[in-house]
Short mmCIF file of C-alpha atoms in Angstrom, two decimals:
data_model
loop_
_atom_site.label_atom_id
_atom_site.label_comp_id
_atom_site.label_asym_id
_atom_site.label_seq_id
_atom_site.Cartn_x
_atom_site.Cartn_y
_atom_site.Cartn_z
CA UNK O 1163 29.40 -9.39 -5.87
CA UNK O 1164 28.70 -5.86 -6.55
CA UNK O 1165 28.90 -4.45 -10.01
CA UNK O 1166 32.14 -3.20 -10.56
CA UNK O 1167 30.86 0.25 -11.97
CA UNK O 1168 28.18 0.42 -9.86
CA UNK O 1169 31.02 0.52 -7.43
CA UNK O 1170 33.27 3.26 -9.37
CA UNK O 1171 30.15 5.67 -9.25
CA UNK O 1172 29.30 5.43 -5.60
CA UNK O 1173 32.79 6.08 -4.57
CA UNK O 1174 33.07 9.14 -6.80
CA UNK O 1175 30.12 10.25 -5.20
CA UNK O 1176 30.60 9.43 -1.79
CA UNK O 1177 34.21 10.13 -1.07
CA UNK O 1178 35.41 9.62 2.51
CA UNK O 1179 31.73 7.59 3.10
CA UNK O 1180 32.70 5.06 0.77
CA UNK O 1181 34.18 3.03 3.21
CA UNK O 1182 31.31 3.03 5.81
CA UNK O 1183 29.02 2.61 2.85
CA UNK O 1184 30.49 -0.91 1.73
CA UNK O 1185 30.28 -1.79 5.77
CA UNK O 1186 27.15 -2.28 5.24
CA UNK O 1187 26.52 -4.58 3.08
CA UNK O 1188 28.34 -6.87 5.66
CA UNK O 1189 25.27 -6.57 8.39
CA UNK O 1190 22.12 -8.24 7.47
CA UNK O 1191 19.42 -6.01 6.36
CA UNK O 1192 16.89 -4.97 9.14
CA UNK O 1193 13.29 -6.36 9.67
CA UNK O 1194 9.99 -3.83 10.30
CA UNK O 1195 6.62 -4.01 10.32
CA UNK O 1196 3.82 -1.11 10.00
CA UNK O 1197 0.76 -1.53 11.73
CA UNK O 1198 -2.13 -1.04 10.02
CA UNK O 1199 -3.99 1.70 11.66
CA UNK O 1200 -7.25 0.89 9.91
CA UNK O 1201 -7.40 -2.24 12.30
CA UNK O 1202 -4.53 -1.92 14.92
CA UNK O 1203 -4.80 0.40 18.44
CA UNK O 1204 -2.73 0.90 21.89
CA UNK O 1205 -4.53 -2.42 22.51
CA UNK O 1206 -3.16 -4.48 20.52
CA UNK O 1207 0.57 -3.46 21.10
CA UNK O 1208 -0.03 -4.71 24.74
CA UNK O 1209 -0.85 -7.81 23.00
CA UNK O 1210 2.52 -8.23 21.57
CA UNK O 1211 4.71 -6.59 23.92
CA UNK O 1212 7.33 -9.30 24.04
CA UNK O 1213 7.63 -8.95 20.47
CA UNK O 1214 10.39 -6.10 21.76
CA UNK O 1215 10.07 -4.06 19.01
CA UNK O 1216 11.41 -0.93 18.03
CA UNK O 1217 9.93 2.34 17.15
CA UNK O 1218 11.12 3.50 12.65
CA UNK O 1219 12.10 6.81 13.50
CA UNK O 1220 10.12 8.70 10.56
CA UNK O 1221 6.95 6.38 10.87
CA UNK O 1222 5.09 6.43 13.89
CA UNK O 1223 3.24 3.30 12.78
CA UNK O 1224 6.37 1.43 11.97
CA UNK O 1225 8.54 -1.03 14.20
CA UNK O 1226 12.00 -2.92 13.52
CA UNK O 1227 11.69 -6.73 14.70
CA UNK O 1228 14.25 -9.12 15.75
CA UNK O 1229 14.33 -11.94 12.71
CA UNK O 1230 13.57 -15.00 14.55
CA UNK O 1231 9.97 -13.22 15.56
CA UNK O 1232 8.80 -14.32 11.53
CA UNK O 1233 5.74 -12.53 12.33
CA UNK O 1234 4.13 -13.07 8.42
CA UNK O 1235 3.78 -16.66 9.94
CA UNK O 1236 1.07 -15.29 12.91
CA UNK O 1237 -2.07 -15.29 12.40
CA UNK O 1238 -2.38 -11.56 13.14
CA UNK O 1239 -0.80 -11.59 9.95
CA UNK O 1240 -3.92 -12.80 8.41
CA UNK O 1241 -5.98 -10.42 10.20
CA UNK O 1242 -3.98 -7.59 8.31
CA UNK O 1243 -3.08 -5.65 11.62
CA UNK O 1244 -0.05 -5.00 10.08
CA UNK O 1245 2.23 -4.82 7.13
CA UNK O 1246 5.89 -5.84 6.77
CA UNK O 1247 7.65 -3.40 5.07
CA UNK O 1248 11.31 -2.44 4.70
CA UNK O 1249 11.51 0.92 6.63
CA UNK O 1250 12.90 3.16 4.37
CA UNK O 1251 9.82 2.45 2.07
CA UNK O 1252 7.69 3.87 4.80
CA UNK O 1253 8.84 7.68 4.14
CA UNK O 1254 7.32 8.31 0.97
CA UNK O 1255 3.66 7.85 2.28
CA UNK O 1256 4.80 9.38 5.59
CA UNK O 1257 5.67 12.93 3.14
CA UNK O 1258 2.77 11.99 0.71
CA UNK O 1259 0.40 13.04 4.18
CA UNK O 1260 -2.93 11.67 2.58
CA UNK O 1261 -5.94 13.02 4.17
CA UNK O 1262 -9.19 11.62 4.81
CA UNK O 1263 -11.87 12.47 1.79
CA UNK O 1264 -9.21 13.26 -0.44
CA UNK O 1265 -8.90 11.87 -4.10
CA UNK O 1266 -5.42 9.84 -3.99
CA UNK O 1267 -3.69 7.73 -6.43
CA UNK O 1268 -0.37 5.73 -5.77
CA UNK O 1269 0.50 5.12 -9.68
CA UNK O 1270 2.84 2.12 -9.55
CA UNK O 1271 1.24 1.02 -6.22
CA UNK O 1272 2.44 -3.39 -6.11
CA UNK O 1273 2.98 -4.80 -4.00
CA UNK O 1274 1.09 -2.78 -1.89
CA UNK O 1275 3.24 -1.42 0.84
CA UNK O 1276 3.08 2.75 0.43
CA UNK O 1277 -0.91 2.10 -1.18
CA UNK O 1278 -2.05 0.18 2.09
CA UNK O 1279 -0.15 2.98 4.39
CA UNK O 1280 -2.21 5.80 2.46
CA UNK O 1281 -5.24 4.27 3.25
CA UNK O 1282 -4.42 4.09 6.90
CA UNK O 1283 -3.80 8.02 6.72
CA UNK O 1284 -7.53 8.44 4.82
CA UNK O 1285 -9.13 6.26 7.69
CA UNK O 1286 -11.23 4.57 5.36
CA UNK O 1287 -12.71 8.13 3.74
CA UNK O 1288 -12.09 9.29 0.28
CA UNK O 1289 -11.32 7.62 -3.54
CA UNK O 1290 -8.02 5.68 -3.40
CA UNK O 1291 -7.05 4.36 -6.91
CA UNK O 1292 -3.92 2.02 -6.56
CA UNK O 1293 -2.50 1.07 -9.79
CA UNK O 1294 -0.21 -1.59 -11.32
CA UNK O 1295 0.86 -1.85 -14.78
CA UNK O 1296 2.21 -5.61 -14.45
CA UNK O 1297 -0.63 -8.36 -14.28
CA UNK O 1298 0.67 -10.17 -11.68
CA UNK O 1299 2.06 -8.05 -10.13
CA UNK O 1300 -1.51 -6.09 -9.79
CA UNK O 1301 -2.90 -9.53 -8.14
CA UNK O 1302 -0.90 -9.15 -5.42
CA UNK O 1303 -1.72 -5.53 -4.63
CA UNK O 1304 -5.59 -6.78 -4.89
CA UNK O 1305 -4.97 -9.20 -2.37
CA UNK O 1306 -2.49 -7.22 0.30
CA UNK O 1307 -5.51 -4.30 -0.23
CA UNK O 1308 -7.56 -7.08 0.96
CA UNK O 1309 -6.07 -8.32 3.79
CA UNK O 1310 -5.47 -4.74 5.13
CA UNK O 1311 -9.40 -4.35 5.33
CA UNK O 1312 -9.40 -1.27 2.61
CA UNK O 1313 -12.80 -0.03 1.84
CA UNK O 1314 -12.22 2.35 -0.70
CA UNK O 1315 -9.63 1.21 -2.46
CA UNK O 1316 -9.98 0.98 -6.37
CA UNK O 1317 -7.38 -1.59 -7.87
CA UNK O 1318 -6.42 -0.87 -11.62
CA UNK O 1319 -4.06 -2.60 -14.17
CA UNK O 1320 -2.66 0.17 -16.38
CA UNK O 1321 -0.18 1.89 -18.11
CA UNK O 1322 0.07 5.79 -16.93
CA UNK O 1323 -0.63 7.23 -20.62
CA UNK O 1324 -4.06 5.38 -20.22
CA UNK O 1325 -4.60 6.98 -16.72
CA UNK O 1326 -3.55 10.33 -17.57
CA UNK O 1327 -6.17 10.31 -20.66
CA UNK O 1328 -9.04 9.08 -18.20
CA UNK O 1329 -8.49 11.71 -15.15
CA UNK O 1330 -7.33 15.21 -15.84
CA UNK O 1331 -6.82 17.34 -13.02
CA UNK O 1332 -8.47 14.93 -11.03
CA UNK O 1333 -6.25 13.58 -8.20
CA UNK O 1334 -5.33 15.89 -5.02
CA UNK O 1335 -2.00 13.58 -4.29
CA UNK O 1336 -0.36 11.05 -6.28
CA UNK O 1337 2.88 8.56 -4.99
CA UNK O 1338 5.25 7.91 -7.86
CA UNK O 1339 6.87 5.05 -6.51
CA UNK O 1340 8.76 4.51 -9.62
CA UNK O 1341 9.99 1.36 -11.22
CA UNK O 1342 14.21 1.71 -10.69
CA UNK O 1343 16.81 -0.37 -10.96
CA UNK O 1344 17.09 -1.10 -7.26
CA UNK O 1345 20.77 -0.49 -6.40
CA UNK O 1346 19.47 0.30 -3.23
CA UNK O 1347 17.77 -3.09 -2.54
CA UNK O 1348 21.71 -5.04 -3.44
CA UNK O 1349 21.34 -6.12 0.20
CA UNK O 1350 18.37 -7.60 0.36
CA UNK O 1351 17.86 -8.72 -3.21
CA UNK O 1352 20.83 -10.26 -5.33
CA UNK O 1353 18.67 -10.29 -8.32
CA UNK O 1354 18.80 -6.61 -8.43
CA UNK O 1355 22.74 -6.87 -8.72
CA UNK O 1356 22.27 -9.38 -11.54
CA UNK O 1357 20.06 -7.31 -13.57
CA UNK O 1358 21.86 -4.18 -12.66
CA UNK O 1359 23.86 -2.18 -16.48
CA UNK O 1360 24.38 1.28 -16.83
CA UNK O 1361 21.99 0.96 -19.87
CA UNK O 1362 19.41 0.07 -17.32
CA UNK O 1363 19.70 2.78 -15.03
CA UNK O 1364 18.93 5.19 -18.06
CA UNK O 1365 16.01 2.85 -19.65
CA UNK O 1366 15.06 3.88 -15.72
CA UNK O 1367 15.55 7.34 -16.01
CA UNK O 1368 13.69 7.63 -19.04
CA UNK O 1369 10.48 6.00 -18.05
CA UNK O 1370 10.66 7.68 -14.51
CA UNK O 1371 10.49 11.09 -16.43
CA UNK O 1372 7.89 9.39 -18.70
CA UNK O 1373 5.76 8.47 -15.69
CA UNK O 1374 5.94 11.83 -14.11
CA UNK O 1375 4.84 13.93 -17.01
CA UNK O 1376 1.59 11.59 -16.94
CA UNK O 1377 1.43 12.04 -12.91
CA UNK O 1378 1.71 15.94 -13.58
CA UNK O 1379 -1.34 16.09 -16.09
CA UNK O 1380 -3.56 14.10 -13.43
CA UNK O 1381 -3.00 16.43 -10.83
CA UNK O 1382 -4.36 19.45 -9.84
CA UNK O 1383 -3.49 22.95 -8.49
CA UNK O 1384 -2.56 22.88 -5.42
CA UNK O 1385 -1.89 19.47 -5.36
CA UNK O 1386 1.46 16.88 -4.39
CA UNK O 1387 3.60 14.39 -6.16
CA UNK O 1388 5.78 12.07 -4.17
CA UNK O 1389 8.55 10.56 -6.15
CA UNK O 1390 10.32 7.95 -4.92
CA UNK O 1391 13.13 4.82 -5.72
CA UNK O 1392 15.26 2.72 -3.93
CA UNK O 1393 18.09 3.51 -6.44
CA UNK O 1394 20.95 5.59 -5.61
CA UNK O 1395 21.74 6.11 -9.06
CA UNK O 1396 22.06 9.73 -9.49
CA UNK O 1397 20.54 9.67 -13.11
CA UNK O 1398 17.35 8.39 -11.91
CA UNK O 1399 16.94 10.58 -8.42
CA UNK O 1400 18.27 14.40 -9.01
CA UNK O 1401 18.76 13.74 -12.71
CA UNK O 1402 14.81 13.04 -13.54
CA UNK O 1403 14.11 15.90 -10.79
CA UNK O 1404 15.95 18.42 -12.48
CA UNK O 1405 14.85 17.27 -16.04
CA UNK O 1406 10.64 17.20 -14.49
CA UNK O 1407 10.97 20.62 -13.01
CA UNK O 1408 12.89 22.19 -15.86
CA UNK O 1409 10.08 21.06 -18.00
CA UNK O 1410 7.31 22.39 -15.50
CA UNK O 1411 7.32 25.63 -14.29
CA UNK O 1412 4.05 25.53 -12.54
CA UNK O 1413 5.83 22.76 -10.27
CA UNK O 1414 7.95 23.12 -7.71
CA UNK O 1415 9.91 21.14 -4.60
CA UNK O 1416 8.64 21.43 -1.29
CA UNK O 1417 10.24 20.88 2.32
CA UNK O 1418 9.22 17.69 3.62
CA UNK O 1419 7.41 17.67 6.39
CA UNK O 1420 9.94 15.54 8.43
CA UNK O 1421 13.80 16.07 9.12
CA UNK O 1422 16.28 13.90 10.93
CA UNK O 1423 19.86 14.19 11.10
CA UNK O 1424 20.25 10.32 9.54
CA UNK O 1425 18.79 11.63 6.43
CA UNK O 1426 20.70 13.16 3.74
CA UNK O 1427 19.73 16.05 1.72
CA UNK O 1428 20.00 15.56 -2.59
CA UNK O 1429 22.85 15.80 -4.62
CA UNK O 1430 22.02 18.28 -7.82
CA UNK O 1431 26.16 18.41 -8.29
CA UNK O 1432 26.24 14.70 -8.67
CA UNK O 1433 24.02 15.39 -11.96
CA UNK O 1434 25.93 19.21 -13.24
CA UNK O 1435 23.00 21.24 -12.25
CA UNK O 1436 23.28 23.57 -9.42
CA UNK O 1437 19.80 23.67 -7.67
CA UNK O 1438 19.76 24.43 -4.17
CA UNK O 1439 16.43 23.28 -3.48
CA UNK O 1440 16.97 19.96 -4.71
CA UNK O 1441 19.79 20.02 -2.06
CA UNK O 1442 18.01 20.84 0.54
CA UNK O 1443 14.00 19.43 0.05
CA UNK O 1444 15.02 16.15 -1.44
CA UNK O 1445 15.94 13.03 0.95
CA UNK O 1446 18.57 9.99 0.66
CA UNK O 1447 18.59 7.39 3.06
CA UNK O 1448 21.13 5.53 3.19
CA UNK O 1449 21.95 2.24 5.01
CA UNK O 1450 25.38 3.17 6.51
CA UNK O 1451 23.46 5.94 7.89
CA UNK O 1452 20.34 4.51 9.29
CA UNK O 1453 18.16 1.08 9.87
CA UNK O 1454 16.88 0.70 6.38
CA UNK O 1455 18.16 0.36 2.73
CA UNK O 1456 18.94 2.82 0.23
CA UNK O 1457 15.83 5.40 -0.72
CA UNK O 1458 15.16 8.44 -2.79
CA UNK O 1459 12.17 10.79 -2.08
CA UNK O 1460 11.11 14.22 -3.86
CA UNK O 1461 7.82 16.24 -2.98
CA UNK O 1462 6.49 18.63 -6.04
CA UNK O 1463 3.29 20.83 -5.43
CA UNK O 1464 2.04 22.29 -8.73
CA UNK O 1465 1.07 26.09 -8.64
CA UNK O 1466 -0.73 26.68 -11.42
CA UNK O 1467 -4.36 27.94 -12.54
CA UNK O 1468 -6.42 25.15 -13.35
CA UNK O 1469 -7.47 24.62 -16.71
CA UNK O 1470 -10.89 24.07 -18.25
CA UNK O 1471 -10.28 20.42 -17.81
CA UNK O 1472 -13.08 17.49 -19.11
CA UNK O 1473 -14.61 16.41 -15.92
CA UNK O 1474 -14.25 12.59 -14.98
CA UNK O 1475 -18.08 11.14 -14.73
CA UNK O 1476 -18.90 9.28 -11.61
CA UNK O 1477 -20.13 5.74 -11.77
CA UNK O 1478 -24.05 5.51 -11.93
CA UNK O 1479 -24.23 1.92 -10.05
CA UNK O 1480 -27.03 -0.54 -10.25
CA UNK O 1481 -30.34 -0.34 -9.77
CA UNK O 1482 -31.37 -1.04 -6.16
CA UNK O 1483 -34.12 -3.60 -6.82
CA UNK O 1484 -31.05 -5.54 -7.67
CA UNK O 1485 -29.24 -5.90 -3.92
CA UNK O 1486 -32.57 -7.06 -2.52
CA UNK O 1487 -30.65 -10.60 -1.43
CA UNK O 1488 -27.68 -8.36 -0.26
CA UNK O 1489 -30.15 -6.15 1.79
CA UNK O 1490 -31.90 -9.10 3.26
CA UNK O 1491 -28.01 -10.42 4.43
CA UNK O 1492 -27.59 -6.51 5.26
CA UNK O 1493 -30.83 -6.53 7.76
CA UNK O 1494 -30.39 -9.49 9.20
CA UNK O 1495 -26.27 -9.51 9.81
CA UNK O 1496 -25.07 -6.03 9.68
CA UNK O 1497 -25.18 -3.42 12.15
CA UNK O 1498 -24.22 -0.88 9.43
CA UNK O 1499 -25.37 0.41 6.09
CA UNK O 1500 -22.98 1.25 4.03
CA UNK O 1501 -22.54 4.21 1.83
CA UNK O 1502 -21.35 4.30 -2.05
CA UNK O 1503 -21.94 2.99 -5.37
CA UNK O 1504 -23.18 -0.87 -5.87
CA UNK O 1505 -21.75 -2.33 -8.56
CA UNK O 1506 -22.00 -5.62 -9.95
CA UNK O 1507 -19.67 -8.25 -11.98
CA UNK O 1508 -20.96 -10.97 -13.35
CA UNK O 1509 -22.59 -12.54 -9.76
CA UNK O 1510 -20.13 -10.51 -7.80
CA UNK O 1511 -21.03 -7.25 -5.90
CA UNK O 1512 -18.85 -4.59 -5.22
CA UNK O 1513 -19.24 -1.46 -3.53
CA UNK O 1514 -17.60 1.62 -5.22
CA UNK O 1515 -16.84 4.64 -2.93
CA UNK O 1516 -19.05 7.75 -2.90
CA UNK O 1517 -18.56 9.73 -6.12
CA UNK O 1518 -16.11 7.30 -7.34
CA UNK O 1519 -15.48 7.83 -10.96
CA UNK O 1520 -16.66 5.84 -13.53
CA UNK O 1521 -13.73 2.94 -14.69
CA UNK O 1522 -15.33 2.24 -18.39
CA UNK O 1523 -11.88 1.74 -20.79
CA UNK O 1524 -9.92 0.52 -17.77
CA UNK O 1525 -8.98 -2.95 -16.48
CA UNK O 1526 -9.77 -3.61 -13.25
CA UNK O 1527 -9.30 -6.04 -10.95
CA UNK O 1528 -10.67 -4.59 -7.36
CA UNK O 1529 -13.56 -2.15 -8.15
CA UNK O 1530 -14.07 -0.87 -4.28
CA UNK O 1531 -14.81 -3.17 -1.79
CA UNK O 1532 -16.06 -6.80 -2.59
CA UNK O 1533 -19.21 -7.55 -0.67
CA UNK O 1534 -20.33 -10.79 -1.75
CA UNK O 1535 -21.65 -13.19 -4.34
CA UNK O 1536 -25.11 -13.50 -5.62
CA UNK O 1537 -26.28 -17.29 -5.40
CA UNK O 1538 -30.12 -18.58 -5.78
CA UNK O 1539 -32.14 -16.93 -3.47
CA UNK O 1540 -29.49 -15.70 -1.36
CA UNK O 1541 -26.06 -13.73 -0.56
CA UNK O 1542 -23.02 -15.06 0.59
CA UNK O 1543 -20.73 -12.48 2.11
CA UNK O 1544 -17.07 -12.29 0.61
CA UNK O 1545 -13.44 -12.76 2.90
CA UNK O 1546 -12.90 -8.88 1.85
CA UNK O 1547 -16.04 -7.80 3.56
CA UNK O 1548 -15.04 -9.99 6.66
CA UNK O 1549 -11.51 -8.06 7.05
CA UNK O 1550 -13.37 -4.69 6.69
CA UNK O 1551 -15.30 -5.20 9.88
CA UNK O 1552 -15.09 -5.28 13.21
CA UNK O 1553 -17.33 -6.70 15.77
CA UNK O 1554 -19.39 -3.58 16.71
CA UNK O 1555 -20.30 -3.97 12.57
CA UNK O 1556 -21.84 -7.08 12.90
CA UNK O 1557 -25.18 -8.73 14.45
CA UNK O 1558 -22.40 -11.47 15.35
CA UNK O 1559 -19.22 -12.55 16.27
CA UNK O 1560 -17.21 -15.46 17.69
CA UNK O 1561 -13.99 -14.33 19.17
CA UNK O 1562 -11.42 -16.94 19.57
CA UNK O 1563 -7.92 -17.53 20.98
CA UNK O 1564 -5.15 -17.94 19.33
CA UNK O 1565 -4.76 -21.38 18.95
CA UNK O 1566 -7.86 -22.03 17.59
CA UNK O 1567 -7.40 -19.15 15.04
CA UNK O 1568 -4.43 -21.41 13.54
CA UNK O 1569 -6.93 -24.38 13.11
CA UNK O 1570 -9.54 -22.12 11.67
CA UNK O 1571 -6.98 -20.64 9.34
CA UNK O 1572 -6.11 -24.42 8.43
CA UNK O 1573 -9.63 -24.73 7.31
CA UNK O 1574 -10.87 -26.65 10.34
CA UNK O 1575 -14.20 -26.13 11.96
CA UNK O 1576 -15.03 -26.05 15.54
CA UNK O 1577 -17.19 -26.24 18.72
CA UNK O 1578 -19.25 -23.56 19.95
CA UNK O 1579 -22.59 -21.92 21.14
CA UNK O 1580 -24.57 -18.87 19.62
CA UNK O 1581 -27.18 -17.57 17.01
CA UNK O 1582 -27.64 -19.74 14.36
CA UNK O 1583 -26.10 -17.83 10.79
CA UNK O 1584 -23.03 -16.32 9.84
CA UNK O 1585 -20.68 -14.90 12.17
CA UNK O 1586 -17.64 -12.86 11.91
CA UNK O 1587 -14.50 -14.49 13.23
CA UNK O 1588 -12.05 -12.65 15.51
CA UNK O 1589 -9.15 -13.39 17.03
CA UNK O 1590 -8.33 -11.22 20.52
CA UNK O 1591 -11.31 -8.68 18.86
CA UNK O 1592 -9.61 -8.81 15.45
CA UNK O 1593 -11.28 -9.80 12.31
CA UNK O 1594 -9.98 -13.27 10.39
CA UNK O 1595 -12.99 -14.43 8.28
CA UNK O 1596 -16.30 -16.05 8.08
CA UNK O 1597 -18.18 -19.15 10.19
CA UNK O 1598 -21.29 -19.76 9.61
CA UNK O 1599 -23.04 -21.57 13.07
CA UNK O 1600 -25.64 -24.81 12.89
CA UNK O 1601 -26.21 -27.10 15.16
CA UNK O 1602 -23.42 -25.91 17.53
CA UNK O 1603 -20.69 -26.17 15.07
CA UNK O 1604 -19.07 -23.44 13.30
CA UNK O 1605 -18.89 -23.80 9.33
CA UNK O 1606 -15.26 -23.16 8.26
CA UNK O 1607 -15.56 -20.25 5.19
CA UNK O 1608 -11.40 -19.21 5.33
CA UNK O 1609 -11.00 -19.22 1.47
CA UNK O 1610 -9.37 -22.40 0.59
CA UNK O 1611 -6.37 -20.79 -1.41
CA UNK O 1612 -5.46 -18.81 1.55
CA UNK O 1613 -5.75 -21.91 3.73
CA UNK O 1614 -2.35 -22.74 5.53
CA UNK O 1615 -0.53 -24.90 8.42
CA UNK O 1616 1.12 -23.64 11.57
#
């Protein structure tokens, strides 16, 4: 039950393509999965190679799965070795091309998809702030940053104004994955249909624009914007391109770095304006075209001098007499020191990434990496530090099958011979959590809310 003027404006637009267009929305939408190069290798796909997957063209990371696979129910799933992410969505991080020690910030970032692909491209190196204006919405990013094994990640709850005010000039990329109003998700989400007005799609257009402009004064020379929707709305794709680059000189559109012949170049007649680059630098996928669901993606690089800008103060940290339980866990369990800015919440320690700037004035729920908890006279390492690590990190490690990973996920302890302490827990060599070993049996320390039955 498509709107019926959502359906007047796409076959305006799209002429003789109509036709294939409304096609389909009679096949069911296609199922992918991005593996998480932070964790995943050649290894592992020999591990799943009767999954018969196949390759996203414009991701090398990304893979379409037959349904019936329901591979968020495996408990490499857990392990965060990969994703699952609607293809399309992959191109925007793909054209974003974060590099490693680079300053990044994906601005509307939940759930998580495009922030946990950037941080596979940065290989763990750099400041990645991922922010999320909605509350709950900002949770879940937390916890997908989590499970993906992010190290220097920075989760923030904010609105872009806020952002803007606390880091001029300061970011070499940002992803504007803006909020839309989702025509191109109709197939997958009947919500969006439900929702769906005219009025909307401007309310969009405005705030896209709004978002931008506060992107724009966060960036600096030299530096990219990736915009993004999965709208096809015209209004909220060319239309806030035109209007952003109109109103910023000192910006411009850049090829992307990828071309296919299923993609589709922009559309500047669809909005009265008559910009060839916007023709032929922007991208529309769209799903009579390709295996994926409708997407919009722009790439601006901003050309001019920077400005006397305030500079953005790094965090200071704590003082190191205060991490002596930490260091004692660090000696004894770690084969690694890590490198940063230890912070502290309450009993909670977090490491910060080197330089990372200091977050006074902004809420935030995932300041870097959380390493533990400070109890009486000792440290108890957290399920984030866990799914950082791998087993060449740690003093120990018990590696277990797969069956046995689904009891251990279920909370369950189990049977087994080693060094007395804590051990990491890995499943074919991959990392799933905590056990701490006494006595021959292995202390369950899954997080209870996380806890689930296979």
């Amino acid at each position: 039950m498509l709107p019926e003027k959502f359906l007047e404006r796409m076959k305006e637009n799209l002429g003789d393509a109509f036709d294939a267009f409304m096609k389909s929305y009679d096949n069911p939408s296609y199922k992918s999965l991005r593996l998480n190069t932070l964790k995943a290798d050649q290894m592992f796909l020999d591990f799943i190679a009767d999954w018969n997957l196949e390759a996203v063209p414009w991701c090398k990371e990304g893979y379409y799965y037959e349904e019936s696979l329901q591979p968020g129910k495996h408990p490499y799933h857990e392990a965060g070795i990969y994703y699952i992410q609607e293809a399309s969505a992959m191109l925007p991080a793909v054209l974003l091309d974060a590099k490693p020690g680079e300053t990044v910030l994906d601005l509307c970032a939940a759930p998580g998809g495009k922030t946990t692909e950037i941080a596979s491209s940065m290989q763990g190196q750099g400041i990645l702030i991922c922010n999320e204006i909605i509350p709950s919405r900002a949770k879940i990013l937390s916890e997908n940053v989590e499970r993906m094994g992010i190290q220097n990640a920075i989760v923030t709850n904010a609105d872009s104004e806020t952002l803007a005010n606390k880091f001029p000039e300061y970011f070499d990329r940002i992803m504007v994955d803006a909020p839309c109003s989702g025509e191109g998700m109709f197939r997958k989400n009947s919500d969006a249909c439900d929702e769906w007005s005219p009025e909307n799609v401007q309310l969009c257009a405005d705030r896209q624009l709004e978002i931008l402009e506060n992107a724009a004064k966060m960036l600096k020379s030299g530096g990219r914007i990736v915009y993004s929707t999965c709208t096809f709305a015209p209004a909220e794709n060319e239309g806030t391109v035109c209007a952003f680059l109109n109103a910023h000189p000192e910006f411009s559109l850049v090829p992307p770095n990828i071309s296919l012949d299923v993609f589709d170049g922009g559309h500047p007649e669809w909005v009265s304006s008559n910009d060839h680059e916007v023709t032929e630098h922007c991208i529309r996928l769209w799903p009579h075209r390709l295996k994926g669901e409708g997407h919009f993606v722009a790439v601006f690089e901003k050309h001019s001098e920077s400005a006397d800008v305030r500079k953005v103060k790094p965090e200071k940290g704590i003082n190191p007499k205060e991490l002596k339980d930490y260091l004692s866990f660090e000696k004894n369990y770690l084969n690694r020191k890590f490198q940063g800015t230890f912070v502290k919440f309450g009993d909670q320690l977090y490491l910060l990434p080197e330089n990372a700037p200091m977050l006074k004035g902004i809420k935030v729920l995932r300041p870097g990496l959380h390493l533990g908890t400070f109890l009486k006279n000792r440290f108890e390492p957290s399920h984030a530090l866990a799914l950082s690590l791998n087993r060449e990190a740690v003093r120990f490690s018990t590696d277990i099958d797969l069956e046995t990973a689904k009891q251990y996920l279920n909370g369950q302890t189990f049977s087994t011979e080693g060094e007395k302490g804590w051990h990491l827990i890995t499943v074919n060599g991959y990392s799933l959590g905590w056990g701490k070993l006494a006595g021959g049996i292995m202390k369950n320390h899954y997080p209870k809310g996380l806890r689930k039955n296979y």
